[in-house]
Amino acid sequence: MDPVTSATFYRVLFERMITRSQLISAKDLEVDGCMFLDMSSGTANGSSMELGECIQNTGFHEDDETEDAVGGDEENRTSTVKMSPGREEDTYTQIKPYAGMPKEVLLLYSVQARYRLPREILFWLTIVCTLALVALTITVIVMSPRCLSWWQSSPVYQIYPRSFKDSDSDGIGDLKGILDKLDHFQYLNIKAIWISPFYKSPMKDFGYDVEDFRDIDPLFGSMQDFDDLLAAMHDKGLKLIMDFIPNHTSDTHQWFNLSSSGHAQYKDYYIWANCNTTHAPNNWVSVFGNSSWTYVEERQQCYYHQFLKEQPDLNFRNPHVRREMTEIVRFWLEKGVDGFRMDAVKHILEAKHLRDEPQVDPQQDPDTIDTEFELHHDYTTTQLGLHDILQAWRGEMDVYSREPGRYRFMVAESYDYEETDKTMMYYGTPYVKESDFPFNFYLMDLPTNLTGTGAQGLVNLWMANMPVGKWPNWVVGNHDKPRISSSVGQEYIKVINMLLLTLPGTPTTYYGEEIGMMNINVTIDEIQDPFGKFNPNASRDPQRSPMQWSDGTNSGFSDANHTWLPLHPHHTTVNVEAQQKDSGSVLSQYRALSLLRQAQLPLHRGWMCYIWSDADVFAFLREIDGLDKAFLVVLNFGADSVINLSAITELPEQLTLHMSTKQENYGMPVIKSSIATARGEGLLLEYSTHMRFNPGHASQCFVSEKACYLGVLDILYKC
């Protein structure tokens, strides 16, 4: 049969097969483009015909000559199709699929069991695996605890900008100086930086008397310097917390000038009352001493100031004032600041009736009252409506927190002393959020409670009163209080840093505490602090001396001939540069603890359980459910001591020394029945056990952001 006839025959044959829905099978087809046809005569009742004659399909070859050259075994290239016209369905047999087969043939192969079953198995296996993966993902998301935010995972470092680093040789620190020292925070593994005020100000209270909330004081630089600092901090993964001072402005502020002149719009921006030059409206006393009222001749009235007379209190009962201050919050949030420390919040509102406050000593002559501690401040602090204001600001910050990774932090500052219930109110309620935490100042009382029992009492004062599930924090010093190393002695600074960095929650470090800086001596002639000028014994200058960076000129703080406050005489040995070279220094141990706190789950989000306190030692456990590793922290605030913890059955007989503030033989075994500590020594002991202490001692244990560890998947889950 000639090729043309063969092609016609096959076209007709396959059309018949499709039209009649024939079941075709094929066998012995060599996929090389050649078929052979052998036709035998048959009868009408169903004799077969066989294909045997060669048909060359040029589509299978790019070059006929190549095919001829290659040649091959004719037998291997033979394909046979058997047709039985007399049967209800014709059959077509073929051993295996071939390249270039039509889709009709391919479909016939696809229904064969050996092809269909693997395909169906793979399909359903894919469906099951996908559903399992989706279910596992949903379960992990639902069961996963909330990730700790940046203000929880890092210590907060307070910078007093006048004293941190001077970049322009005027003897006063500035924003460019802070920019120059950003690597210091990375060295310490600190991510959160709180900078005390740098607003434009006449500096009567070193920045806490604000003349313009939207400008930088030239003493510290320019707005461009601020923008550069903020951008550089964010580039390094650092967060900037600003001081926000809502209670008052400077008396040079434009609002106060307009209010003093009786301008209709600003008339009630401040608190005014009728009085004269000799008689104040009531007995209210300023925090800095003497009457909190000052007479203004132009208005023939007195204005109220809870601090200096140059710091008039804003009237937050005026909705225009609230709106103005909210706009200031938005201004800085738009610039990209990461949070605010809300200054002196308990003073924001005063009672409208202006009654005299009760005297602490009813027998005292009222004319002799001139300090805040001689009155009960029932009408000038923590007034009804205060928390509504703070919650509104929290709401504004939450709007800006919607951007992933840009949570805006809020901390409230309020010295409530023994009235812990008032302090805890700044956490908000279960339904309305307020500050992320109020500052905890109780550890500042360590100098008068320097025993193991005293230290535990101060810690428990916060933990026992904190609302369930809230996040604690710890402060031992700031710009208003004497340095802790001067108050308790330098031998205790390492153990206090260990306390700060191993307790649950966020520690706050005042600049210089990481190297053990001490108060300076300031003569009366050198006093800069306005509070110190009123009462030299209460001056805050000693704790505000320039940062000690090196043993060079002015300790590396400034190239000026004279710094705004003198440096401490020990700056040649107590400085950052020297302590970086000493593995046993205050700085090196602070850094090691900061890194360890971040790396170890039990230390940054586990349980804290009291297990021992006496006249010398305070000890507690840090553990997390599901994780065998745990830590025992032993802190000595008294004399040399040996404690026996054999009664603590959850502790193994032998622990391992992970860190000591006085020893360097890390890895040494320690027997729990005889744990020795020297005066001012802190031990961090590591141990492994399947037994947890917290289940059987609920009254001794506390946890925030509770989570359990699943070792099989190496994840945390809610429990």
XYZ file of C-alpha atoms in Angstrom:
719
model
C 0.000 0.000 0.000
C 1.417 3.348 -0.950
C 1.897 6.052 1.759
C -1.008 8.170 0.583
C -3.393 5.246 0.685
C -2.080 4.285 4.143
C -2.639 7.794 5.489
C -6.195 7.832 4.165
C -6.836 4.447 5.660
C -5.680 5.538 9.129
C -7.695 8.725 9.038
C -10.879 6.792 8.256
C -10.006 4.138 10.833
C -9.545 6.565 13.719
C -12.657 8.551 12.791
C -14.659 5.329 13.038
C -13.107 4.547 16.388
C -14.087 7.939 17.849
C -17.584 7.972 16.348
C -18.459 4.530 17.753
C -16.755 5.142 21.149
C -14.555 2.125 20.581
C -12.379 0.760 23.332
C -8.931 0.599 21.873
C -5.902 -1.203 23.060
C -2.555 -1.304 21.406
C 0.561 -3.349 21.604
C 4.031 -3.585 20.219
C 4.282 -0.017 18.871
C 7.781 1.311 18.592
C 7.678 5.098 19.038
C 9.919 5.963 16.163
C 7.370 7.161 13.632
C 6.897 3.892 11.663
C 3.918 1.557 11.639
C 3.388 -1.601 9.589
C 0.127 -2.750 8.057
C -0.683 -6.362 7.238
C -4.251 -6.751 6.102
C -5.949 -10.088 5.770
C -9.268 -10.645 4.087
C -12.065 -11.287 6.448
C -15.635 -12.188 6.491
C -18.652 -10.228 7.371
C -19.121 -12.134 10.608
C -16.031 -10.720 12.233
C -12.723 -11.873 10.846
C -9.792 -9.764 11.980
C -7.474 -7.495 10.116
C -3.920 -6.783 11.099
C -1.756 -3.731 10.521
C 1.584 -4.644 9.188
C 2.602 -2.284 6.434
C 5.057 0.439 7.378
C 3.773 3.972 7.601
C 6.408 6.676 7.994
C 5.210 9.589 10.214
C 7.577 12.414 9.354
C 6.318 14.357 12.381
C 8.331 12.014 14.603
C 11.605 12.971 12.944
C 13.264 16.200 12.200
C 15.150 14.726 9.272
C 14.191 11.723 7.166
C 17.769 11.206 6.128
C 18.804 10.925 9.756
C 16.153 8.273 10.239
C 17.410 6.324 7.263
C 20.943 6.618 8.481
C 20.114 5.407 11.950
C 18.078 2.475 10.782
C 17.103 -0.022 13.378
C 15.465 -3.296 14.019
C 12.252 -3.531 12.011
C 10.834 -5.929 14.515
C 11.223 -3.430 17.361
C 9.373 -0.804 15.391
C 6.302 -2.877 14.607
C 2.915 -2.044 16.029
C -0.142 -4.192 15.704
C -3.757 -3.149 15.941
C -6.411 -5.834 15.972
C -9.915 -4.860 14.884
C -12.927 -7.143 15.263
C -15.731 -5.555 13.257
C -18.309 -8.148 14.266
C -17.991 -7.397 17.986
C -20.040 -4.807 19.891
C -16.876 -2.868 20.733
C -13.704 -2.910 18.702
C -10.481 -3.413 20.645
C -7.156 -1.750 20.286
C -4.132 -3.076 22.133
C -0.844 -1.338 22.851
C 1.791 -2.260 25.433
C 2.791 1.281 26.471
C 2.009 4.931 25.627
C 4.069 6.519 22.928
C 5.236 10.024 22.238
C 2.844 12.015 20.093
C -0.204 9.864 20.812
C -3.536 11.704 20.310
C -5.487 12.767 23.379
C -8.131 10.107 22.723
C -5.496 7.423 23.160
C -4.056 9.179 26.211
C -7.487 9.295 27.834
C -7.888 5.582 27.305
C -4.604 4.917 29.104
C -5.482 7.276 31.929
C -8.379 5.086 33.090
C -6.239 1.999 33.451
C -5.776 0.943 37.094
C -2.004 1.072 37.056
C -2.171 4.772 36.046
C -5.369 5.788 37.821
C -4.654 4.407 41.301
C -1.268 6.125 41.869
C -2.768 9.340 40.609
C -5.739 9.119 42.959
C -3.520 8.144 45.874
C -1.283 11.157 45.287
C -4.295 13.432 44.918
C -5.936 12.388 48.180
C -2.613 12.328 49.960
C -2.060 15.935 48.855
C -5.543 16.908 50.085
C -5.019 15.220 53.452
C -1.564 16.768 53.918
C -2.855 20.210 52.980
C -5.756 19.963 55.414
C -3.430 18.681 58.132
C -1.022 21.536 57.504
C -3.838 24.100 57.608
C -5.188 22.561 60.823
C -1.726 22.530 62.389
C -1.152 26.167 61.378
C -4.487 27.245 62.852
C -3.773 25.278 66.029
C -0.318 26.816 66.406
C -1.725 30.322 65.855
C -4.575 29.813 68.306
C -2.398 28.141 70.922
C 0.621 30.417 70.565
C 1.078 33.035 73.295
C 1.426 36.668 72.320
C 4.963 37.580 71.314
C 6.706 39.905 73.733
C 6.855 43.478 72.478
C 10.083 45.488 72.292
C 9.388 47.225 75.615
C 9.102 43.815 77.301
C 12.068 42.063 75.744
C 14.616 44.818 76.395
C 15.653 46.898 79.396
C 14.777 50.596 79.177
C 17.760 52.952 79.378
C 17.192 56.512 80.618
C 19.319 59.300 79.165
C 19.538 62.663 80.875
C 20.551 64.603 77.730
C 22.491 67.378 79.497
C 24.850 64.779 80.888
C 25.192 62.012 78.312
C 27.533 63.297 75.590
C 28.518 66.784 74.395
C 29.173 67.099 70.661
C 29.723 70.866 70.322
C 32.106 71.497 73.241
C 29.791 73.752 75.243
C 29.958 71.484 78.309
C 26.333 70.338 77.954
C 25.149 67.107 76.357
C 23.020 67.207 73.196
C 21.214 65.111 70.587
C 24.243 64.724 68.318
C 26.149 63.430 71.314
C 23.522 60.720 71.818
C 23.804 59.853 68.118
C 27.554 59.397 68.533
C 27.032 56.836 71.298
C 24.308 54.597 69.848
C 26.748 51.689 69.641
C 26.874 51.675 73.436
C 23.268 50.468 73.568
C 23.917 47.721 71.070
C 26.893 46.623 73.159
C 24.595 46.404 76.189
C 21.857 44.619 74.192
C 19.419 47.423 74.992
C 16.702 48.345 72.483
C 14.571 50.934 74.327
C 15.946 54.428 75.025
C 14.065 56.993 77.103
C 15.390 60.534 76.690
C 14.476 63.177 79.266
C 13.032 66.472 77.900
C 14.736 68.350 75.090
C 11.855 70.676 74.153
C 12.441 74.385 73.739
C 12.587 75.738 77.262
C 13.934 78.590 79.418
C 15.482 75.763 81.513
C 14.153 76.873 84.886
C 13.620 73.151 85.541
C 16.004 71.816 82.883
C 13.418 71.109 80.204
C 10.408 70.264 82.327
C 9.232 73.840 81.807
C 8.237 73.738 78.139
C 7.972 76.859 76.026
C 7.182 75.055 72.764
C 6.134 71.414 72.604
C 6.853 71.255 68.873
C 10.439 72.497 68.878
C 13.892 71.451 70.105
C 15.823 73.691 72.459
C 18.947 75.064 70.708
C 20.965 73.857 73.678
C 20.330 70.280 72.483
C 20.337 70.908 68.732
C 17.698 71.331 66.044
C 14.679 69.457 64.745
C 16.920 68.115 61.990
C 19.254 66.733 64.654
C 16.267 65.001 66.224
C 15.145 63.546 62.892
C 18.679 62.284 62.237
C 18.851 60.704 65.688
C 15.479 58.997 65.322
C 16.341 57.656 61.861
C 19.705 56.333 63.062
C 18.079 54.666 66.066
C 15.507 52.930 63.901
C 18.229 51.804 61.503
C 19.945 50.091 64.428
C 16.728 48.550 65.738
C 16.490 50.962 68.688
C 13.283 52.551 69.994
C 12.943 56.138 71.257
C 10.722 57.010 74.210
C 10.105 60.728 74.752
C 9.189 62.573 77.908
C 5.735 64.113 77.574
C 4.937 66.794 80.160
C 1.174 67.355 80.131
C 0.585 68.915 83.542
C 2.129 72.333 82.915
C 4.007 74.617 80.535
C 6.591 77.312 80.998
C 5.363 80.758 81.947
C 7.017 81.903 78.700
C 4.698 79.703 76.625
C 2.499 81.602 74.198
C -0.637 80.125 75.749
C 0.232 81.491 79.173
C 1.061 84.936 77.825
C -2.330 85.085 76.109
C -4.103 83.685 79.156
C -2.438 86.227 81.457
C -3.665 89.047 79.239
C -7.234 87.728 79.382
C -7.440 86.651 75.727
C -10.915 85.182 75.187
C -9.728 81.914 73.632
C -6.936 81.252 76.153
C -8.493 82.795 79.237
C -9.184 79.396 80.817
C -6.187 77.460 79.519
C -4.705 77.667 83.025
C -6.161 77.548 86.536
C -6.935 81.023 87.814
C -8.536 82.064 91.072
C -9.342 85.323 92.799
C -6.764 86.381 95.351
C -4.499 89.248 96.294
C -0.824 89.695 96.953
C -1.093 88.626 100.586
C -3.777 85.935 100.643
C -3.702 82.835 98.428
C -6.961 81.116 97.451
C -6.172 78.147 99.732
C -3.371 76.265 101.535
C -2.185 74.213 98.564
C 1.608 73.781 98.543
C 4.006 73.318 95.620
C 6.122 70.181 95.240
C 9.139 72.490 95.378
C 7.871 74.143 98.547
C 5.802 77.191 99.595
C 2.446 78.235 98.190
C 1.406 76.886 94.806
C -0.299 80.183 93.882
C 1.297 83.204 92.214
C -0.375 86.557 91.706
C -0.459 88.225 88.256
C -1.060 91.961 88.337
C -2.342 92.075 84.770
C -5.276 89.717 85.540
C -5.639 90.649 89.192
C -5.750 86.914 89.904
C -3.502 84.048 90.995
C -2.545 81.110 88.824
C -1.908 77.612 90.167
C 1.417 75.762 89.821
C 2.185 72.431 91.463
C 5.895 72.871 90.740
C 7.899 76.074 90.151
C 6.061 79.355 89.733
C 7.558 79.342 86.226
C 5.533 76.150 85.536
C 1.831 77.098 85.530
C -0.612 74.158 85.533
C -2.803 73.649 82.494
C -6.566 73.442 82.984
C -7.521 69.998 81.703
C -11.161 70.623 82.443
C -11.072 72.868 79.396
C -11.769 70.700 76.295
C -9.632 73.021 74.152
C -6.607 72.227 76.330
C -7.215 68.507 75.973
C -7.465 68.904 72.226
C -4.256 70.939 72.064
C -2.287 68.365 74.063
C -3.675 65.484 72.022
C -2.518 67.241 68.866
C 0.980 67.454 70.372
C 0.934 63.700 71.008
C -0.038 63.174 67.359
C 2.716 65.525 66.178
C 5.455 63.388 67.696
C 3.792 60.105 66.762
C 3.695 61.300 63.150
C 7.427 61.926 63.408
C 7.875 58.312 64.399
C 8.624 58.297 68.131
C 8.014 54.888 69.667
C 6.522 55.866 72.996
C 5.983 58.379 75.772
C 6.768 58.604 79.434
C 3.828 60.565 80.807
C 5.330 62.856 83.424
C 3.718 63.655 86.797
C 0.336 62.349 85.709
C -1.289 62.350 89.131
C -1.087 66.168 89.134
C -3.020 66.667 85.880
C -6.387 67.451 87.517
C -7.342 69.421 90.627
C -10.620 69.699 92.494
C -12.774 72.527 91.172
C -13.914 73.637 94.634
C -10.393 74.743 95.698
C -10.897 73.791 99.355
C -7.987 73.653 101.801
C -6.287 70.276 101.952
C -6.203 68.465 105.322
C -3.062 68.839 107.381
C -1.020 65.764 108.250
C -0.635 67.238 111.741
C -3.891 68.979 112.640
C -2.101 70.761 115.485
C 0.456 72.412 113.233
C 0.181 76.154 112.723
C -1.263 76.524 109.182
C 1.023 79.480 108.521
C 4.088 77.258 108.923
C 3.086 74.708 106.282
C 5.477 75.002 103.346
C 6.225 71.446 102.082
C 4.068 68.920 100.240
C 4.538 66.301 102.956
C 2.656 68.381 105.510
C -0.661 68.026 103.671
C -2.880 65.171 102.538
C -3.296 65.817 98.805
C -6.954 64.893 98.558
C -7.782 67.711 96.132
C -4.635 68.138 94.044
C -3.719 64.592 92.937
C -5.453 61.588 91.349
C -8.745 63.352 90.756
C -11.810 61.848 89.106
C -11.423 62.077 85.326
C -7.642 61.665 85.316
C -7.769 58.160 83.862
C -10.205 59.221 81.151
C -7.540 61.614 79.860
C -4.814 58.978 79.901
C -7.059 56.399 78.244
C -7.831 58.864 75.453
C -4.106 59.303 74.803
C -3.661 55.546 74.883
C -6.356 55.338 72.215
C -4.468 57.807 70.023
C -1.304 55.772 70.402
C -3.140 52.576 69.523
C -4.140 54.129 66.201
C -0.455 54.548 65.380
C 0.329 51.068 66.686
C -1.589 49.379 63.862
C 1.461 49.446 61.633
C 3.215 46.055 62.014
C 6.259 46.254 64.239
C 5.526 49.837 65.316
C 3.800 49.438 68.665
C 3.719 52.754 70.564
C 4.584 52.365 74.224
C 3.162 54.371 77.121
C 4.444 54.476 80.706
C 2.970 56.610 83.479
C 5.057 58.301 86.160
C 3.365 58.764 89.507
C 4.970 58.759 92.942
C 2.162 57.315 95.061
C 4.427 55.956 97.791
C 2.494 53.540 100.031
C -0.758 53.997 98.058
C -0.064 51.099 95.711
C -3.729 50.827 94.711
C -3.528 54.262 93.084
C -0.417 53.276 91.158
C -1.977 50.054 89.878
C -4.893 52.003 88.400
C -2.576 53.251 85.643
C -2.593 49.738 84.157
C -6.199 50.390 83.161
C -9.048 47.912 83.516
C -9.800 44.531 81.902
C -11.903 46.443 79.373
C -10.053 49.720 78.860
C -6.305 49.869 78.303
C -4.214 52.673 79.770
C -0.442 52.668 80.236
C 1.584 49.552 79.487
C 2.821 49.916 83.024
C 3.268 52.654 85.609
C 6.822 53.099 86.840
C 7.589 50.972 89.884
C 9.719 53.041 92.263
C 9.587 50.740 95.278
C 13.086 49.301 94.763
C 14.384 52.834 95.296
C 13.743 52.084 98.971
C 16.434 49.369 98.992
C 18.855 51.607 100.937
C 16.486 51.495 103.917
C 15.573 47.822 103.352
C 18.989 46.338 102.618
C 18.340 42.778 103.787
C 17.162 39.643 102.061
C 13.750 39.953 103.683
C 13.605 43.654 102.888
C 14.395 43.067 99.220
C 11.722 40.381 98.926
C 9.221 42.676 100.638
C 9.806 45.440 98.096
C 9.492 43.016 95.197
C 6.345 41.490 96.662
C 4.819 44.929 97.228
C 4.501 45.220 93.466
C 3.869 41.598 92.494
C 1.146 41.011 95.074
C -0.758 44.172 94.093
C -0.281 44.107 90.319
C -3.429 43.160 88.360
C -3.381 39.580 87.101
C -1.641 39.170 83.762
C -0.057 42.639 83.719
C 3.620 43.250 83.088
C 5.870 44.350 85.997
C 8.833 46.709 85.861
C 11.685 47.734 88.152
C 13.534 51.000 88.781
C 16.366 51.666 91.247
C 17.391 55.155 90.111
C 16.532 58.158 87.973
C 17.275 61.869 87.620
C 15.220 62.707 90.719
C 16.706 60.226 93.195
C 20.260 59.600 94.497
C 22.295 56.989 92.661
C 21.795 53.533 94.131
C 25.540 52.829 94.330
C 25.976 55.866 96.574
C 22.946 55.005 98.699
C 23.836 51.369 99.411
C 27.568 51.258 98.699
C 29.417 50.308 95.539
C 29.902 46.725 96.703
C 26.191 46.118 96.106
C 25.822 47.555 92.609
C 26.511 44.213 90.875
C 24.031 42.260 92.959
C 21.390 44.975 92.424
C 21.927 44.819 88.660
C 21.511 41.040 88.871
C 18.250 41.563 90.773
C 16.985 43.989 88.102
C 17.869 41.743 85.171
C 16.593 38.442 86.578
C 13.240 39.559 87.996
C 10.240 39.128 85.677
C 9.288 42.257 83.741
C 11.132 45.256 82.321
C 14.135 46.755 84.145
C 14.931 50.463 83.755
C 18.554 51.568 83.968
C 19.507 55.181 84.636
C 22.572 56.208 82.636
C 25.784 55.305 84.464
C 24.267 52.527 86.564
C 25.734 50.011 84.130
C 29.228 51.075 85.264
C 28.427 51.872 88.900
C 28.586 55.673 88.753
C 28.154 57.442 92.087
C 26.822 60.812 93.222
C 29.132 63.790 93.017
C 29.602 66.414 95.685
C 28.162 69.795 94.699
C 28.893 72.913 96.677
C 26.188 75.496 97.310
C 27.806 77.752 94.735
C 27.687 74.981 92.133
C 24.009 74.071 92.594
C 22.062 74.154 89.331
C 18.882 72.378 90.408
C 15.999 74.751 91.301
C 14.817 72.319 93.966
C 18.335 72.346 95.403
C 18.301 76.120 95.513
C 15.186 75.936 97.691
C 16.618 73.117 99.821
C 20.340 72.368 99.270
C 19.986 69.053 101.079
C 17.451 67.925 98.462
C 19.449 68.956 95.396
C 19.224 66.545 92.458
C 22.505 67.678 90.921
C 24.660 64.913 92.516
C 22.976 62.182 90.445
C 23.106 64.187 87.189
C 26.879 64.426 86.662
C 28.352 63.845 83.167
C 28.604 60.290 81.850
C 32.022 58.710 82.333
C 33.165 57.327 78.983
C 36.944 57.154 79.361
C 39.905 58.372 81.411
C 40.515 61.213 78.947
C 39.602 64.902 79.147
C 36.318 65.333 81.028
C 36.050 61.544 80.947
C 35.279 61.654 77.216
C 32.048 63.544 77.855
C 33.128 66.905 76.426
C 36.084 68.796 75.053
C 34.948 71.972 76.822
C 37.071 73.680 79.443
C 34.200 73.450 81.893
C 31.280 71.027 82.097
C 27.852 72.078 83.387
C 28.388 69.896 86.480
C 31.712 68.538 87.758
C 32.748 64.931 87.143
C 33.205 62.370 89.877
C 36.854 62.023 90.961
C 36.844 58.272 90.242
C 36.044 58.794 86.541
C 39.611 57.807 85.598
C 38.970 54.222 86.741
C 35.167 53.955 86.653
C 34.383 54.479 82.990
C 33.032 52.580 79.996
C 36.356 52.197 78.205
C 38.146 50.676 81.189
C 35.311 48.338 82.127
C 34.922 46.959 78.614
C 38.405 45.497 79.010
C 37.629 43.876 82.363
C 35.483 40.721 82.250
C 34.684 41.068 85.934
C 33.584 44.712 85.794
C 30.119 46.071 86.525
C 29.675 46.823 82.814
C 30.741 43.363 81.600
C 28.427 41.616 84.037
C 25.549 43.937 83.170
C 26.016 43.104 79.497
C 26.243 39.363 80.181
C 23.013 39.449 82.188
C 21.248 41.491 79.516
C 22.212 38.946 76.848
C 21.270 36.044 79.098
C 17.886 37.572 79.900
C 17.047 37.681 76.206
C 18.408 34.208 75.431
C 16.834 32.202 78.264
C 13.072 31.610 78.219
C 12.720 31.173 82.005
C 14.331 34.568 82.614
C 12.269 36.718 80.286
C 8.804 35.197 80.482
C 8.772 32.355 83.002
C 7.504 31.948 86.556
C 9.166 33.695 89.482
C 8.849 31.870 92.804
C 10.141 32.962 96.216
C 11.998 30.172 98.002
C 14.146 31.927 100.621
C 14.597 35.198 102.463
C 16.365 36.062 105.687
C 18.433 38.909 107.097
C 21.111 38.370 104.444
C 19.799 36.444 101.441
C 16.889 36.704 99.021
C 16.478 33.745 96.645
C 13.935 32.953 93.955
C 13.411 30.536 91.081
C 12.823 31.279 87.401
C 11.190 28.421 85.516
C 8.822 27.809 82.622
C 6.416 24.891 82.304
C 7.568 22.225 79.872
C 11.238 23.225 79.877
C 13.661 21.166 81.932
C 16.128 24.034 82.319
C 15.510 26.474 85.191
C 17.456 28.999 87.273
C 17.927 29.706 90.952
C 18.888 33.303 91.784
C 20.604 33.837 95.148
C 21.257 37.460 96.169
C 23.167 38.523 99.260
C 22.240 41.937 100.699
C 23.871 41.429 104.081
C 26.779 39.488 105.545
C 28.512 36.323 104.309
C 25.997 33.512 104.453
C 25.326 29.827 103.758
C 21.775 28.672 103.099
C 20.348 25.143 103.055
C 17.646 24.484 100.462
C 17.309 20.748 101.107
C 13.641 21.265 101.949
C 12.948 22.361 98.388
C 12.274 18.930 96.889
C 11.773 20.379 93.412
C 15.447 21.341 93.318
C 17.998 18.682 92.368
C 20.768 17.924 94.837
C 23.371 19.539 92.612
C 23.169 22.756 90.595
C 25.641 24.453 88.254
C 27.098 27.917 88.747
C 26.158 29.894 85.644
C 27.295 33.310 86.892
C 28.578 35.003 90.012
C 29.164 38.685 90.689
C 32.371 37.826 92.567
C 33.642 34.503 91.202
C 34.751 33.402 87.763
C 34.743 29.609 88.167
C 31.574 29.226 86.103
C 30.364 25.667 85.637
C 31.318 24.688 89.176
C 28.830 22.329 90.898
C 26.928 23.739 93.872
C 25.206 21.525 96.452
C 21.742 22.801 97.394
C 22.234 21.985 101.068
C 25.167 24.393 101.292
C 24.915 27.446 99.030
C 27.462 30.030 100.152
C 27.414 33.706 99.225
C 29.667 36.561 100.244
C 28.492 40.023 101.228
C 27.034 41.728 98.146
C 27.353 38.607 95.979
C 24.802 37.372 93.501
C 24.652 33.821 92.135
C 22.817 32.570 89.074
C 22.565 28.787 89.355
C 21.304 26.605 86.523
C 19.699 23.214 86.980
C 17.701 20.625 85.052
C 14.620 18.891 86.400
C 11.252 17.564 85.285
C 9.629 18.840 88.487
C 8.137 22.327 88.546
C 7.921 24.354 91.750
C 4.989 26.620 90.828
C 2.098 24.072 90.713
C 2.292 23.329 94.418
C 3.188 26.812 95.660
C 0.710 29.206 94.050
C 1.013 31.816 96.819
C 4.788 32.070 96.299
C 4.778 32.277 92.501
C 3.921 34.899 89.887
C 3.857 34.936 86.108
C 3.001 37.453 83.393
C 2.326 36.481 79.772
C 2.065 32.836 80.837
C 3.257 30.232 78.341
C 4.417 26.614 78.263
C 7.215 25.068 76.229
C 6.721 22.154 73.821
C 10.100 20.569 73.275
C 9.059 18.316 70.372
C 8.301 21.331 68.168
C 10.502 23.800 70.061
C 7.604 26.256 70.438
C 5.667 28.034 73.168
C 1.944 27.502 73.606
C -0.835 28.816 75.815
C -1.449 26.706 78.865
